[in-house]
XYZ file of C-alpha atoms in Angstrom:
356
model
C 55.173 14.019 1.825
C 58.380 12.025 1.592
C 56.906 9.531 -0.908
C 55.579 12.346 -3.149
C 58.984 14.040 -3.099
C 60.563 10.753 -4.114
C 58.073 10.431 -6.945
C 58.955 13.916 -8.206
C 62.654 13.042 -8.166
C 62.047 9.658 -9.864
C 63.793 9.361 -13.221
C 61.872 7.808 -16.115
C 63.010 4.218 -16.609
C 64.301 3.069 -20.021
C 61.114 1.017 -20.471
C 58.920 4.059 -19.764
C 60.878 6.186 -22.252
C 60.744 3.361 -24.827
C 56.969 2.910 -24.434
C 56.332 6.632 -24.882
C 58.612 6.738 -27.939
C 56.835 3.664 -29.278
C 53.525 5.550 -29.487
C 54.913 8.040 -31.993
C 57.862 6.252 -33.647
C 57.034 3.223 -35.808
C 59.617 0.442 -36.125
C 63.300 0.957 -35.208
C 62.955 -1.123 -32.013
C 66.706 -1.443 -31.404
C 67.227 2.290 -31.961
C 64.419 3.221 -29.556
C 65.856 0.921 -26.873
C 69.366 2.378 -27.252
C 68.067 5.967 -27.162
C 65.880 5.175 -24.118
C 68.882 3.793 -22.189
C 71.045 6.809 -23.135
C 68.283 9.251 -22.128
C 67.756 7.445 -18.802
C 71.481 7.630 -18.007
C 71.502 11.301 -19.017
C 68.603 12.044 -16.626
C 70.427 10.265 -13.782
C 73.548 12.313 -14.496
C 71.575 15.571 -14.459
C 69.847 14.533 -11.228
C 73.150 13.682 -9.544
C 74.588 17.085 -10.462
C 71.428 18.854 -9.279
C 71.717 17.085 -5.902
C 75.424 18.036 -5.885
C 76.539 14.417 -5.681
C 79.922 13.289 -6.977
C 79.211 11.129 -10.011
C 81.245 9.063 -12.451
C 78.463 9.127 -15.090
C 79.728 10.531 -18.379
C 77.638 12.310 -21.054
C 75.593 9.969 -23.233
C 75.686 11.953 -26.480
C 74.186 9.958 -29.348
C 75.143 9.375 -32.998
C 72.239 8.212 -35.197
C 73.181 6.599 -38.514
C 70.476 5.749 -41.020
C 69.041 6.405 -44.480
C 66.851 9.383 -45.347
C 63.353 9.104 -43.893
C 64.222 6.413 -41.332
C 63.132 8.543 -38.351
C 66.310 10.121 -36.953
C 64.860 13.614 -36.409
C 61.503 12.151 -35.377
C 63.077 10.111 -32.564
C 65.043 13.117 -31.263
C 62.043 15.488 -31.345
C 59.784 13.023 -29.523
C 62.494 12.288 -26.963
C 62.643 16.017 -26.116
C 58.838 16.069 -25.675
C 59.004 13.044 -23.366
C 61.753 14.582 -21.228
C 60.021 18.013 -21.244
C 63.170 19.882 -22.248
C 63.894 22.583 -24.874
C 64.834 21.174 -28.283
C 66.387 22.623 -31.412
C 67.484 21.197 -34.762
C 70.568 22.592 -36.486
C 72.290 21.722 -39.758
C 75.999 20.963 -39.390
C 76.741 22.308 -42.881
C 75.895 25.894 -41.818
C 78.851 26.116 -39.421
C 82.504 26.948 -39.965
C 85.634 27.025 -37.873
C 85.849 30.123 -35.654
C 87.187 33.191 -37.461
C 85.779 32.326 -40.889
C 82.639 33.545 -42.657
C 79.715 31.426 -41.462
C 78.174 30.484 -38.131
C 80.360 29.688 -35.131
C 79.276 26.498 -33.340
C 78.264 28.521 -30.262
C 75.305 29.837 -32.300
C 73.613 26.432 -31.961
C 73.512 27.043 -28.197
C 71.895 30.418 -28.991
C 69.196 28.587 -30.974
C 68.480 26.405 -27.927
C 68.513 29.470 -25.657
C 65.897 31.084 -27.907
C 63.714 27.941 -27.770
C 64.029 27.999 -23.974
C 62.694 31.599 -23.859
C 66.187 32.798 -22.854
C 66.166 30.737 -19.651
C 69.786 29.699 -19.138
C 68.744 27.040 -16.593
C 66.350 25.374 -19.060
C 68.883 25.694 -21.885
C 71.497 23.830 -19.850
C 69.322 20.678 -19.757
C 68.023 20.824 -23.349
C 68.640 18.690 -26.434
C 70.436 19.823 -29.600
C 69.905 17.728 -32.732
C 72.814 18.195 -35.149
C 71.723 16.933 -38.566
C 73.891 16.193 -41.642
C 76.886 15.494 -39.427
C 78.329 13.225 -42.143
C 78.716 16.350 -44.312
C 81.402 17.723 -41.959
C 83.688 14.750 -42.554
C 87.292 15.606 -43.285
C 87.564 16.724 -46.907
C 91.325 17.227 -47.213
C 93.150 13.938 -47.692
C 96.516 15.349 -46.705
C 98.060 15.567 -43.249
C 95.735 14.629 -40.398
C 97.419 16.847 -37.829
C 96.120 20.114 -39.241
C 99.404 20.837 -41.005
C 97.800 20.494 -44.429
C 95.262 22.766 -46.062
C 92.596 24.235 -43.764
C 89.272 22.373 -43.846
C 87.136 25.079 -42.210
C 83.716 23.549 -42.936
C 84.637 19.926 -42.228
C 87.418 18.990 -39.843
C 87.429 22.534 -38.441
C 83.765 22.234 -37.398
C 84.402 18.857 -35.772
C 87.281 20.385 -33.784
C 85.091 23.331 -32.731
C 82.302 21.004 -31.590
C 84.566 18.995 -29.271
C 84.308 21.423 -26.350
C 80.508 21.653 -26.657
C 80.036 17.872 -26.808
C 82.331 17.267 -23.850
C 80.802 20.020 -21.725
C 82.282 23.463 -21.118
C 81.179 26.894 -20.005
C 80.926 28.916 -23.220
C 79.845 32.434 -24.100
C 76.993 32.437 -26.591
C 75.317 35.377 -28.372
C 71.908 36.348 -26.975
C 70.644 37.330 -30.417
C 70.964 34.541 -32.981
C 70.687 36.958 -35.913
C 73.486 39.167 -34.579
C 76.098 36.611 -33.576
C 78.798 39.049 -34.670
C 77.767 41.551 -31.969
C 80.291 40.731 -29.264
C 78.630 42.846 -26.559
C 75.478 40.765 -25.904
C 76.755 37.440 -24.641
C 75.609 35.058 -21.916
C 77.495 32.202 -20.269
C 76.022 28.702 -20.756
C 77.324 25.419 -19.319
C 76.967 22.636 -21.930
C 77.783 19.773 -19.538
C 74.136 18.718 -19.245
C 73.031 19.539 -22.807
C 72.374 16.276 -24.661
C 73.718 16.297 -28.232
C 72.127 13.946 -30.758
C 74.112 13.934 -33.998
C 72.727 12.288 -37.122
C 73.785 11.521 -40.665
C 73.066 9.160 -43.521
C 76.727 8.146 -44.069
C 75.358 6.847 -47.363
C 78.653 5.306 -48.520
C 78.748 3.192 -45.360
C 75.073 2.350 -44.972
C 74.973 -0.303 -47.735
C 77.097 -2.551 -45.539
C 76.865 -6.321 -45.558
C 76.345 -6.841 -49.281
C 79.670 -8.551 -49.937
C 78.143 -12.016 -49.876
C 75.668 -11.305 -52.648
C 71.982 -10.457 -52.503
C 69.762 -12.891 -50.574
C 66.736 -14.183 -52.464
C 63.567 -16.130 -51.699
C 61.077 -16.232 -48.830
C 62.402 -14.487 -45.703
C 65.388 -13.110 -47.594
C 64.814 -9.575 -46.314
C 64.842 -10.712 -42.661
C 67.969 -12.783 -43.325
C 69.663 -9.737 -44.884
C 68.840 -7.634 -41.834
C 70.303 -10.280 -39.506
C 73.511 -10.573 -41.547
C 73.989 -6.834 -41.882
C 77.221 -5.698 -40.274
C 77.624 -2.965 -37.724
C 79.442 0.144 -38.906
C 82.732 0.273 -37.018
C 84.565 3.241 -35.550
C 87.410 2.547 -37.999
C 85.010 2.890 -40.941
C 83.742 6.209 -39.563
C 87.329 7.470 -39.093
C 88.213 6.384 -42.644
C 85.054 8.202 -43.805
C 86.537 11.419 -42.391
C 85.250 11.694 -38.817
C 87.777 12.604 -36.126
C 88.412 9.903 -33.519
C 88.146 12.575 -30.788
C 84.746 13.631 -32.171
C 83.447 10.043 -32.196
C 84.814 9.545 -28.676
C 82.388 12.190 -27.438
C 79.450 10.342 -29.063
C 79.577 7.079 -27.081
C 76.102 5.850 -28.071
C 76.079 4.876 -31.759
C 72.662 3.801 -33.098
C 72.035 2.393 -36.573
C 68.542 2.746 -38.003
C 67.076 0.393 -40.588
C 65.441 1.457 -43.822
C 61.658 1.411 -43.307
C 59.727 -1.023 -45.520
C 56.194 -0.665 -46.896
C 54.436 -2.285 -43.865
C 56.144 0.157 -41.461
C 55.379 3.162 -43.670
C 51.667 2.268 -43.812
C 51.726 2.172 -40.001
C 53.486 5.576 -40.002
C 50.579 6.963 -42.057
C 47.845 5.646 -39.792
C 48.902 4.571 -36.285
C 50.619 7.422 -34.382
C 48.327 9.895 -32.558
C 49.713 12.662 -34.790
C 49.670 10.634 -38.048
C 49.147 12.386 -41.402
C 45.934 10.491 -42.199
C 44.412 11.493 -38.833
C 45.384 15.108 -39.559
C 43.621 15.143 -42.939
C 40.539 13.537 -41.394
C 40.441 16.198 -38.679
C 40.844 19.020 -41.219
C 37.861 17.837 -43.290
C 35.816 16.952 -40.196
C 35.806 20.686 -39.421
C 33.739 21.067 -42.617
C 31.503 18.158 -41.531
C 33.078 15.882 -44.143
C 34.043 12.301 -43.354
C 37.279 11.306 -45.104
C 38.223 7.691 -45.740
C 41.402 6.278 -47.275
C 41.252 2.735 -48.655
C 44.146 0.416 -47.845
C 44.987 0.356 -51.568
C 45.315 4.153 -51.620
C 47.776 4.096 -48.723
C 49.757 1.326 -50.407
C 50.094 3.454 -53.568
C 51.431 6.414 -51.542
C 53.880 4.202 -49.662
C 55.007 2.381 -52.809
C 55.804 5.725 -54.478
C 57.884 6.790 -51.462
C 59.786 3.485 -51.228
C 60.369 3.339 -54.991
C 62.141 6.717 -54.893
C 63.970 6.170 -51.602
C 62.128 8.996 -49.804
C 61.231 7.018 -46.671
C 58.835 8.391 -44.055
C 59.991 11.962 -44.753
C 58.379 11.911 -48.206
C 54.948 10.695 -47.082
C 53.567 14.103 -46.107
C 54.635 15.841 -49.319
C 53.265 13.011 -51.459
C 49.930 12.997 -49.629
C 49.696 16.796 -49.722
C 50.094 16.634 -53.514
C 47.557 13.806 -53.873
C 45.005 15.596 -51.676
C 45.446 19.127 -53.057
C 42.321 19.079 -55.271
C 40.218 17.371 -52.595
C 41.246 19.925 -49.954
C 40.510 22.780 -52.385
C 37.047 21.593 -53.441
C 35.742 19.613 -50.446
C 34.501 22.569 -48.323
C 32.202 23.641 -51.195
C 30.796 20.170 -51.862
C 27.463 19.052 -50.514
C 28.837 15.536 -50.167
C 29.365 14.523 -46.589
C 31.737 11.640 -47.332
C 34.921 11.504 -49.427
C 36.721 8.255 -50.223
C 40.253 8.226 -51.597
C 41.027 4.938 -53.374
C 44.017 3.432 -55.183
C 42.861 4.551 -58.662
C 42.569 8.174 -57.533
C 46.076 8.129 -56.002
C 47.548 6.403 -59.050
C 46.098 9.017 -61.422
C 47.433 11.857 -59.292
C 50.925 10.363 -59.110
C 51.299 9.689 -62.850
C 54.301 11.627 -64.111
C 54.972 13.213 -60.710
C 58.657 13.792 -60.134
C 60.028 13.847 -56.568
C 61.564 17.247 -57.367
C 58.074 18.672 -57.904
C 57.125 18.062 -54.290
C 60.260 19.657 -52.903
C 62.187 16.545 -51.900
């Protein structure tokens, strides 16, 4: 009995978290390791509080920095599945400083409460993914002590988020759609809610190019090795508050995914897009096959337009639209999608047409 109880209380090790992330997230090895360590420390902190032990472990909130389609949201969503906790994604640009028209930051806790079926206990150990956090950088270039013009959607939101990131007992609206109704509130402790903030920080992400562009065999690997880390000073100069960054101790930089990684994204994960299309047509007793050349055309289109992994589904949905429409009525029992077919479908296609 004692050994089984110990097993139940056992916290997933960083390696176990990494290996589970690795099944669904292609590439980004350094990012997965950093997130696994932060999640492990977070679980130990939650466990210590549950056992009412005095603990020095601080919150391991995470800041993910990387280009569009590099896997920031994907890592966070899969981490929540691994830890078996409620998860919600919010957009930082929707929020304003308290007292102004727009959402108060407490509404993001309401979103998590809704995902947790209004269980306050489950909410208090969930994960909130705050996307587009670079868009709430300080916009006013005047005084930095708040004496200048009010920046209610930038610096004001960062200030409002401080108490949530650090961990406080806050009153949040029960009904997300009626946040203005002050009568239906519930108290939630954010001390054990893990916040994962993410942004492209596009002006900072092209770091390390001062020495010129590397050329020749292995140049790409050399460029990755020479690439500089984004510093806290750069983030502060970008417009992020030092106090805000101080509450995001784990800073993870994601690399831009290349064509080899994107082909793996299409085919390898258990929930990959190619597997999904095959399953859909298998329900009509049709065997679907993608040639390697076809996948390369899809990936090349995404890389060429800087869409990353995020664009793969929309591109493939567009390419496959006619096949998915006609296939159930065909007597053919096998459909092959090759490079020529993909190329013809993508001729003249603009990224705006597929909603990206």
